[in-house]
Tab-separated table of C-alpha atoms and ligand atoms in Angstrom:
chain	number	residue	atom	x	y	z
A	984	MET	CA	-0.002	-0.048	0.014
A	985	ASN	CA	1.127	3.459	-0.911
A	986	ASP	CA	-0.184	5.817	1.657
A	987	SER	CA	1.420	9.072	0.278
A	988	PRO	CA	-1.365	10.977	-1.338
A	989	GLN	CA	-1.509	10.759	-5.142
A	990	ARG	CA	-0.399	13.956	-6.901
A	991	LYS	CA	-2.426	15.537	-9.614
A	992	ILE	CA	-0.242	16.779	-12.566
A	993	ILE	CA	-1.436	18.476	-15.825
A	994	HIS	CA	0.700	18.639	-18.863
A	995	ILE	CA	-0.313	21.360	-21.412
A	996	ASP	CA	1.091	21.348	-24.925
A	997	MET	CA	-0.093	23.820	-27.620
A	998	ASP	CA	-1.283	22.324	-30.861
A	999	ALA	CA	0.850	22.972	-33.906
A	1000	PHE	CA	1.887	26.085	-31.994
A	1001	PHE	CA	3.750	28.411	-34.427
A	1002	ALA	CA	1.569	27.502	-37.282
A	1003	ALA	CA	-1.616	27.944	-35.168
A	1004	VAL	CA	-0.455	31.479	-34.239
A	1005	GLU	CA	0.012	32.205	-37.970
A	1006	GLU	CA	-3.482	30.880	-38.870
A	1007	ARG	CA	-5.005	32.907	-35.948
A	1008	ASP	CA	-3.428	36.093	-37.249
A	1009	CYS	CA	-3.973	35.569	-40.981
A	1010	PRO	CA	-7.555	34.295	-41.751
A	1011	ALA	CA	-6.716	33.681	-45.253
A	1012	LEU	CA	-4.597	30.684	-44.176
A	1013	ALA	CA	-7.789	28.888	-43.069
A	1014	GLY	CA	-7.931	25.397	-44.343
A	1015	LYS	CA	-4.688	25.381	-46.103
A	1016	PRO	CA	-1.492	23.421	-45.297
A	1017	VAL	CA	0.824	25.809	-43.428
A	1018	ILE	CA	4.510	25.303	-42.907
A	1019	VAL	CA	6.489	27.583	-40.603
A	1020	GLY	CA	10.303	27.667	-41.099
A	1021	GLY	CA	12.946	28.143	-43.734
A	1022	ALA	CA	11.978	29.191	-47.296
A	1023	PRO	CA	11.175	26.165	-49.688
A	1024	ASN	CA	14.265	27.163	-51.817
A	1025	SER	CA	16.617	27.487	-48.914
A	1026	ARG	CA	18.623	25.150	-46.686
A	1027	GLY	CA	16.330	25.823	-43.787
A	1028	VAL	CA	14.181	23.294	-42.025
A	1029	VAL	CA	10.558	23.108	-41.059
A	1030	ALA	CA	9.918	24.363	-37.555
A	1031	THR	CA	6.371	23.084	-37.574
A	1032	ALA	CA	3.620	22.386	-39.930
A	1033	ASN	CA	-0.229	22.558	-39.245
A	1034	TYR	CA	-2.266	19.343	-39.285
A	1035	GLU	CA	-3.298	19.864	-42.904
A	1036	ALA	CA	0.280	19.955	-43.949
A	1037	ARG	CA	1.171	16.924	-41.607
A	1038	ARG	CA	-1.191	14.821	-43.945
A	1039	TYR	CA	1.434	15.095	-46.555
A	1040	GLY	CA	4.024	13.687	-44.317
A	1041	ILE	CA	5.597	16.928	-43.320
A	1042	HIS	CA	7.131	17.409	-39.842
A	1043	SER	CA	9.406	19.493	-37.738
A	1044	ALA	CA	13.108	19.520	-38.593
A	1045	MET	CA	12.437	18.242	-42.142
A	1046	PRO	CA	14.423	20.174	-44.770
A	1047	ALA	CA	12.180	22.872	-46.337
A	1048	SER	CA	13.040	21.844	-49.759
A	1049	GLN	CA	11.742	18.294	-49.026
A	1050	ALA	CA	8.576	19.781	-47.514
A	1051	TYR	CA	8.131	21.729	-50.829
A	1052	ARG	CA	8.432	18.592	-52.895
A	1053	LEU	CA	5.814	16.902	-50.653
A	1054	CYS	CA	3.307	19.770	-50.823
A	1055	PRO	CA	4.226	22.546	-53.266
A	1056	PHE	CA	1.079	24.458	-52.683
A	1057	ALA	CA	1.436	24.768	-48.991
A	1058	GLU	CA	1.902	28.169	-47.570
A	1059	PHE	CA	5.509	28.727	-46.293
A	1060	ILE	CA	5.811	31.243	-43.640
A	1061	LYS	CA	8.822	32.763	-42.015
A	1062	PRO	CA	8.699	32.489	-38.107
A	1063	ARG	CA	7.708	35.505	-36.166
A	1064	PHE	CA	9.144	34.693	-32.785
A	1065	ASP	CA	7.885	37.771	-31.074
A	1066	ALA	CA	4.303	36.664	-31.828
A	1067	TYR	CA	4.971	33.201	-30.526
A	1068	ARG	CA	6.588	34.520	-27.298
A	1069	ALA	CA	3.778	36.815	-26.652
A	1070	ALA	CA	1.165	33.983	-27.184
A	1071	SER	CA	3.304	31.798	-24.864
A	1072	GLN	CA	3.329	34.240	-22.191
A	1073	GLU	CA	-0.418	34.634	-22.253
A	1074	VAL	CA	-0.812	30.897	-21.933
A	1075	MET	CA	1.667	30.693	-19.144
A	1076	ALA	CA	-0.220	33.500	-17.277
A	1077	ILE	CA	-3.404	31.501	-17.586
A	1078	LEU	CA	-1.667	28.418	-16.147
A	1079	HIS	CA	-0.478	30.506	-13.131
A	1080	ARG	CA	-4.217	31.267	-12.351
A	1081	TYR	CA	-4.757	27.628	-11.387
A	1082	SER	CA	-1.514	26.836	-9.548
A	1083	GLU	CA	1.616	28.352	-8.263
A	1084	CYS	CA	3.465	25.338	-9.269
A	1085	VAL	CA	3.976	25.695	-13.062
A	1086	GLU	CA	7.076	24.311	-14.805
A	1087	PRO	CA	7.509	25.586	-18.364
A	1088	LEU	CA	9.332	23.077	-20.558
A	1089	SER	CA	9.519	25.002	-23.767
A	1090	ILE	CA	7.860	27.892	-25.437
A	1091	ASP	CA	4.618	25.717	-25.830
A	1092	GLU	CA	4.577	23.261	-23.123
A	1093	ALA	CA	4.370	23.308	-19.291
A	1094	TYR	CA	3.551	21.074	-16.276
A	1095	LEU	CA	1.298	22.027	-13.474
A	1096	ASP	CA	1.002	20.443	-10.071
A	1097	VAL	CA	-2.663	21.013	-9.081
A	1098	SER	CA	-2.628	18.803	-6.040
A	1099	ALA	CA	-3.349	21.588	-3.721
A	1100	ALA	CA	-5.589	23.570	-6.191
A	1101	THR	CA	-9.040	24.569	-4.843
A	1102	ALA	CA	-10.822	25.473	-8.124
A	1103	TYR	CA	-13.411	22.984	-9.380
A	1104	ARG	CA	-13.120	21.257	-6.020
A	1105	GLY	CA	-9.624	20.160	-6.797
A	1106	SER	CA	-10.750	18.122	-9.901
A	1107	ALA	CA	-7.643	18.086	-12.180
A	1108	THR	CA	-9.788	17.034	-15.199
A	1109	ARG	CA	-12.043	19.964	-14.798
A	1110	ILE	CA	-9.189	22.349	-14.225
A	1111	ALA	CA	-7.594	21.079	-17.386
A	1112	ARG	CA	-10.879	21.655	-19.237
A	1113	ALA	CA	-11.102	25.077	-17.866
A	1114	ILE	CA	-7.452	25.957	-18.813
A	1115	LYS	CA	-8.182	24.796	-22.405
A	1116	ALA	CA	-11.220	26.982	-22.551
A	1117	ASP	CA	-9.538	29.945	-21.227
A	1118	ILE	CA	-6.765	29.462	-23.817
A	1119	VAL	CA	-9.225	29.265	-26.687
A	1120	ARG	CA	-11.201	32.171	-25.413
A	1121	GLU	CA	-8.394	34.611	-24.535
A	1122	VAL	CA	-5.486	33.503	-26.806
A	1123	ARG	CA	-7.581	32.016	-29.562
A	1124	LEU	CA	-5.356	28.836	-29.944
A	1125	THR	CA	-5.991	25.238	-28.956
A	1126	ALA	CA	-3.877	23.113	-26.457
A	1127	SER	CA	-3.900	19.547	-25.568
A	1128	ALA	CA	-3.971	18.485	-22.005
A	1129	GLY	CA	-2.840	15.309	-20.187
A	1130	VAL	CA	-3.919	14.628	-16.663
A	1131	SER	CA	-2.221	12.005	-14.461
A	1132	TYR	CA	-0.503	11.382	-11.098
A	1133	ASN	CA	3.073	12.044	-12.415
A	1134	LYS	CA	4.945	13.907	-15.046
A	1135	PHE	CA	5.751	10.911	-17.205
A	1136	LEU	CA	2.206	9.890	-17.635
A	1137	ALA	CA	0.723	13.417	-17.940
A	1138	LYS	CA	2.991	14.187	-20.782
A	1139	LEU	CA	2.183	10.972	-22.558
A	1140	ALA	CA	-1.454	11.715	-22.137
A	1141	SER	CA	-1.428	15.096	-23.599
A	1142	GLY	CA	0.070	13.613	-26.844
A	1143	MET	CA	-2.512	11.030	-27.020
A	1144	ASN	CA	-5.484	12.893	-28.648
A	1145	LYS	CA	-3.974	15.930	-30.372
A	1146	PRO	CA	-5.015	18.365	-31.520
A	1147	ASP	CA	-7.443	19.903	-28.863
A	1148	GLY	CA	-7.356	16.695	-26.727
A	1149	LEU	CA	-7.910	16.043	-23.051
A	1150	THR	CA	-6.665	12.709	-21.876
A	1151	VAL	CA	-6.701	11.363	-18.328
A	1152	ILE	CA	-4.583	8.362	-17.014
A	1153	ARG	CA	-6.073	7.517	-13.638
A	1154	PRO	CA	-3.849	6.006	-10.833
A	1155	GLN	CA	-5.436	2.711	-11.222
A	1156	GLU	CA	-4.708	2.762	-15.026
A	1157	GLY	CA	-1.159	3.834	-15.050
A	1158	ALA	CA	0.522	0.495	-14.653
A	1159	ALA	CA	-1.648	-1.274	-17.367
A	1160	PHE	CA	-1.099	1.629	-19.740
A	1161	VAL	CA	2.679	1.432	-19.336
A	1162	ARG	CA	2.712	-2.325	-20.090
A	1163	HIS	CA	1.694	-1.740	-23.678
A	1164	LEU	CA	3.761	1.189	-24.123
A	1165	PRO	CA	6.629	0.889	-26.840
A	1166	ILE	CA	10.062	1.292	-25.113
A	1167	GLY	CA	10.917	4.301	-27.312
A	1168	ASP	CA	8.061	6.251	-25.887
A	1169	PHE	CA	9.455	6.027	-22.358
A	1170	TYR	CA	10.698	9.251	-20.862
A	1171	GLY	CA	14.531	9.404	-21.100
A	1172	ILE	CA	14.902	6.340	-23.407
A	1173	GLY	CA	16.638	7.701	-26.505
A	1174	LYS	CA	17.398	6.093	-29.760
A	1175	ALA	CA	20.593	4.295	-28.537
A	1176	THR	CA	18.955	2.919	-25.456
A	1177	GLU	CA	15.887	1.835	-27.331
A	1178	ALA	CA	18.119	-0.146	-29.726
A	1179	LYS	CA	20.124	-1.689	-26.803
A	1180	MET	CA	16.847	-2.711	-25.023
A	1181	LYS	CA	15.351	-4.283	-28.243
A	1182	LYS	CA	18.469	-6.424	-28.474
A	1183	LEU	CA	17.660	-7.697	-25.023
A	1184	GLY	CA	14.195	-8.440	-26.101
A	1185	ILE	CA	12.660	-5.456	-24.362
A	1186	HIS	CA	10.068	-3.948	-26.722
A	1187	VAL	CA	7.226	-2.605	-24.487
A	1188	GLY	CA	6.769	-1.831	-20.793
A	1189	ALA	CA	5.739	-5.296	-19.873
A	1190	ASP	CA	9.045	-6.678	-20.997
A	1191	LEU	CA	10.892	-3.985	-18.937
A	1192	LEU	CA	8.740	-4.971	-15.940
A	1193	ARG	CA	10.133	-8.570	-16.154
A	1194	TRP	CA	13.588	-7.358	-15.377
A	1195	SER	CA	14.626	-6.822	-11.837
A	1196	GLN	CA	16.006	-3.437	-10.812
A	1197	ASP	CA	19.450	-5.008	-10.192
A	1198	ALA	CA	19.502	-6.505	-13.622
A	1199	LEU	CA	18.642	-3.137	-15.294
A	1200	VAL	CA	21.291	-1.313	-13.227
A	1201	ALA	CA	23.711	-3.926	-14.282
A	1202	HIS	CA	22.948	-3.232	-17.920
A	1203	PHE	CA	22.205	0.389	-17.952
A	1204	GLY	CA	23.979	1.832	-14.909
A	1205	LYS	CA	22.109	4.302	-12.600
A	1206	ALA	CA	19.517	4.900	-15.324
A	1207	GLY	CA	18.439	1.403	-14.507
A	1208	TYR	CA	16.785	2.621	-11.331
A	1209	TRP	CA	14.738	5.137	-13.411
A	1210	TYR	CA	13.646	2.555	-15.890
A	1211	ALA	CA	12.420	0.210	-13.166
A	1212	SER	CA	10.313	2.923	-11.687
A	1213	LEU	CA	8.877	3.905	-15.146
A	1214	ALA	CA	8.082	0.310	-15.806
A	1215	ARG	CA	5.774	0.420	-12.823
A	1216	GLY	CA	4.173	3.674	-14.043
A	1217	GLU	CA	6.051	5.606	-11.320
A	1218	ASP	CA	7.909	8.888	-11.764
A	1219	PRO	CA	8.776	10.751	-8.550
A	1220	ARG	CA	10.019	13.926	-10.272
A	1221	PRO	CA	8.467	16.895	-8.717
A	1222	VAL	CA	7.141	19.744	-10.771
A	1223	ARG	CA	9.656	22.512	-10.286
A	1224	ALA	CA	8.340	26.023	-10.567
A	1225	HIS	CA	11.750	27.498	-10.513
A	1226	ARG	CA	14.081	25.600	-12.585
A	1227	GLU	CA	17.831	26.138	-12.298
A	1228	ARG	CA	19.256	28.466	-14.820
A	1229	LYS	CA	20.718	26.563	-17.629
A	1230	SER	CA	23.248	27.285	-20.218
A	1231	LEU	CA	23.354	26.260	-23.845
A	1232	GLY	CA	26.600	25.060	-25.342
A	1233	ASN	CA	28.217	23.733	-28.518
A	1234	GLU	CA	31.716	22.341	-29.261
A	1235	ILE	CA	33.605	20.357	-31.824
A	1236	THR	CA	36.826	18.366	-31.915
A	1237	PHE	CA	38.608	18.754	-35.139
A	1238	ALA	CA	39.817	15.732	-37.034
A	1239	LEU	CA	43.154	17.616	-37.514
A	1240	ASP	CA	44.443	20.278	-35.246
A	1241	VAL	CA	43.837	23.823	-36.486
A	1242	THR	CA	46.135	26.839	-36.348
A	1243	ASN	CA	44.297	29.163	-38.825
A	1244	ILE	CA	42.730	31.662	-36.502
A	1245	ASP	CA	40.050	32.746	-39.150
A	1246	LEU	CA	38.890	29.268	-39.408
A	1247	LEU	CA	38.660	28.998	-35.714
A	1248	ARG	CA	36.556	32.197	-35.504
A	1249	GLU	CA	34.200	31.113	-38.355
A	1250	GLU	CA	33.690	27.710	-36.521
A	1251	LEU	CA	32.710	29.697	-33.361
A	1252	PHE	CA	30.358	31.939	-35.336
A	1253	ARG	CA	28.787	28.853	-36.771
A	1254	GLN	CA	28.212	27.385	-33.314
A	1255	LEU	CA	26.940	30.757	-32.057
A	1256	ALA	CA	24.412	30.911	-34.862
A	1257	GLU	CA	22.965	27.444	-33.832
A	1258	LEU	CA	22.772	28.490	-30.146
A	1259	MET	CA	21.120	31.843	-30.905
A	1260	GLU	CA	18.481	30.076	-32.885
A	1261	LYS	CA	17.722	27.571	-30.048
A	1262	LEU	CA	17.743	30.463	-27.571
A	1263	GLU	CA	15.148	32.342	-29.652
A	1264	ARG	CA	13.032	29.323	-30.058
A	1265	ARG	CA	12.884	28.937	-26.210
A	1266	GLY	CA	12.059	32.583	-25.770
A	1267	TRP	CA	15.285	33.117	-23.848
A	1268	GLN	CA	18.028	35.661	-23.847
A	1269	ALA	CA	21.621	35.273	-22.762
A	1270	TYR	CA	24.057	37.695	-21.031
A	1271	THR	CA	27.220	35.624	-20.662
A	1272	LEU	CA	29.258	34.115	-23.444
A	1273	THR	CA	32.003	31.699	-22.864
A	1274	ILE	CA	34.524	30.182	-25.313
A	1275	LYS	CA	36.475	27.142	-24.581
A	1276	VAL	CA	39.740	26.211	-26.394
A	1277	LYS	CA	41.619	22.943	-26.006
A	1278	TYR	CA	45.073	22.906	-27.458
A	1279	ALA	CA	46.679	20.021	-29.183
A	1280	ASP	CA	48.414	19.120	-26.008
A	1281	PHE	CA	45.036	18.801	-24.214
A	1282	GLU	CA	45.510	21.752	-22.139
A	1283	GLN	CA	42.214	23.749	-22.022
A	1284	VAL	CA	41.342	27.348	-21.210
A	1285	THR	CA	37.998	29.120	-21.158
A	1286	ARG	CA	37.438	32.917	-21.509
A	1287	SER	CA	34.085	34.504	-20.751
A	1288	TRP	CA	32.439	37.934	-20.799
A	1289	THR	CA	29.111	39.034	-19.174
A	1290	HIS	CA	27.217	41.717	-21.028
A	1291	ARG	CA	24.877	44.289	-19.531
A	1292	GLN	CA	22.571	43.950	-22.429
A	1293	PRO	CA	21.152	40.621	-23.730
A	1294	LEU	CA	23.413	39.228	-26.408
A	1295	ASP	CA	22.573	39.615	-30.050
A	1296	VAL	CA	24.547	38.094	-32.951
A	1297	ALA	CA	26.547	41.084	-33.591
A	1298	ARG	CA	27.546	41.665	-29.938
A	1299	ALA	CA	28.326	38.028	-29.443
A	1300	GLN	CA	30.454	37.846	-32.670
A	1301	GLU	CA	32.413	40.747	-31.328
A	1302	SER	CA	32.985	39.125	-28.033
A	1303	ILE	CA	34.081	35.905	-29.648
A	1304	GLY	CA	36.745	37.874	-31.537
A	1305	GLU	CA	38.009	39.551	-28.292
A	1306	LEU	CA	37.888	36.401	-26.262
A	1307	LEU	CA	39.749	34.410	-28.895
A	1308	ALA	CA	42.445	36.974	-28.933
A	1309	ARG	CA	42.927	36.412	-25.193
A	1310	THR	CA	43.862	32.760	-25.874
A	1311	GLU	CA	46.946	31.432	-27.597
A	1312	ALA	CA	44.758	29.838	-30.393
A	1313	GLY	CA	46.627	30.020	-33.596
A	1314	ALA	CA	50.004	30.395	-32.052
A	1315	ARG	CA	49.325	26.926	-30.556
A	1316	PRO	CA	47.450	24.356	-32.627
A	1317	VAL	CA	43.749	23.649	-31.396
A	1318	ARG	CA	42.040	20.401	-31.214
A	1319	LEU	CA	38.636	21.372	-29.742
A	1320	ILE	CA	36.696	24.644	-29.708
A	1321	GLY	CA	33.391	25.675	-28.299
A	1322	VAL	CA	30.885	28.301	-27.243
A	1323	THR	CA	28.448	28.434	-24.233
A	1324	LEU	CA	25.744	30.944	-23.649
A	1325	SER	CA	24.709	31.319	-20.009
A	1326	GLY	CA	23.010	33.815	-17.660
A	1327	LEU	CA	19.776	32.994	-19.359
A	1328	ALA	CA	16.686	34.961	-18.695
A	1329	THR	CA	13.286	35.142	-20.206
A	1330	ALA	CA	13.068	37.277	-23.229
A	1331	ASP	CA	10.515	39.683	-21.717
A	1332	ALA	CA	11.963	40.885	-18.499
A	1333	GLU	CA	8.557	42.206	-17.569
A	1334	ALA	CA	6.971	38.938	-17.997
A	1335	GLN	CA	5.990	37.562	-14.622
A	1336	ILE	CA	6.707	34.010	-15.752
A	1337	SER	CA	10.190	32.546	-15.400
A	1338	TRP	CA	11.119	30.188	-18.153
A	1339	LEU	CA	13.995	28.799	-16.151
B	1925	LIG	P1	6.035	20.989	-30.557
B	1925	LIG	O1	5.130	21.037	-29.410
B	1925	LIG	O2	6.894	19.773	-30.627
B	1925	LIG	O3	5.163	21.020	-31.804
B	1925	LIG	P2	3.847	21.799	-32.286
B	1925	LIG	O4	3.293	22.614	-31.066
B	1925	LIG	O5	4.208	22.556	-33.374
B	1925	LIG	O6	2.786	20.518	-32.700
B	1925	LIG	P3	2.002	19.619	-31.748
B	1925	LIG	O7	0.574	19.833	-31.848
B	1925	LIG	O8	2.487	18.241	-32.222
B	1925	LIG	O9	2.479	19.856	-30.302
B	1925	LIG	O10	6.886	22.255	-30.709
B	1925	LIG	C1	6.525	23.628	-30.379
B	1925	LIG	C2	6.879	24.673	-31.358
B	1925	LIG	O11	8.481	24.578	-31.328
B	1925	LIG	C3	6.579	24.388	-32.769
B	1925	LIG	O12	5.373	24.974	-33.017
B	1925	LIG	C4	7.713	24.923	-33.523
B	1925	LIG	C5	8.876	24.844	-32.562
B	1925	LIG	N1	9.874	23.699	-32.979
B	1925	LIG	C6	10.770	23.975	-33.850
B	1925	LIG	O13	11.206	25.160	-34.200
B	1925	LIG	N2	11.662	23.007	-34.241
B	1925	LIG	C7	11.463	21.681	-33.961
B	1925	LIG	O14	12.131	20.776	-34.373
B	1925	LIG	C8	10.399	21.440	-32.948
B	1925	LIG	C9	10.069	19.965	-32.621
B	1925	LIG	C10	9.631	22.467	-32.658
B	1926	LIG	MG1	3.055	21.655	-29.247
């Protein structure tokens, strides 16, 4: 018997988020396949596609050129991050009405712990329904909600009836639900672990359940404890309203040591561009930039600079140049080079919602 009270967790995930904002703001798009991301004739990728476009097999991260071949008459739209951030902040503000314990995961996703909520007599399902209705009425977008007793199951539930879904996995249903779940759908099981498990004959939750915790730990290290609890439908992670500030980083090791300083700078710029894009997508801004240089003899140095203003590409590139000049890169051959952005903050300093 487990005498600790069951928690009530809601996971909210906006439907086709960027595309839905575009459709909302441009009624002429109604009913058409809509693709937000790189231009069809560019080397860019699809950020997202609406559900009409998904019927043609188009999905996030697909090259825009391929999306064009699959559906040439789709509307291709350049992302408007400001509009997505604004919508996101409105949604997060709605979530905060129902619980103080809200953990944003990305620009369009968050967990809420409503165990202590009093609205709707504490019914998590009714709270989820109310949240969805508020979002439709006030932000004119649809969200899918998952309701369960932990994060793992709440997130799975929200993905089950997209778009505009509301799915509940009750405490007495969790274990059975997990038994049928393909192993790749478990939280924290990536492609490599999935492949390894399949080789061991573990394909669904029920297979995992047959393994003792000790055997899982023997095969997968500490993660084995985690897999053992997921297999029982358990996930003790709390919803964390204030997440630790994170950093975003990139680095590469060269196949051959590099002494050409221009090449090193270009490589750092390329890494920076990737990080800035990620940052923007998450609605974050960074204040600190750090470069890391590992010389051919494996000695490693870092140089960093904290700005008073949030970093933009021009400012960050300038810093990279200055920081690189404060290393011996070029004079000494370099085997690894990297950039990290930290001191992350929400893009809108006035927003009451912390993304972090
Ligand atoms: P998702 O929630 O993964 O996707 P979605 O909201 O578009 O669609 P779904 O209904 O399946 O939830 O991502 C949220 C937004 O993040 C998405 O609208 C665009 C952006 N995004 C990217 O820019 N690149 C990506 O590879 C992914 C996965 C998302
Ligand atoms: Mg989404």
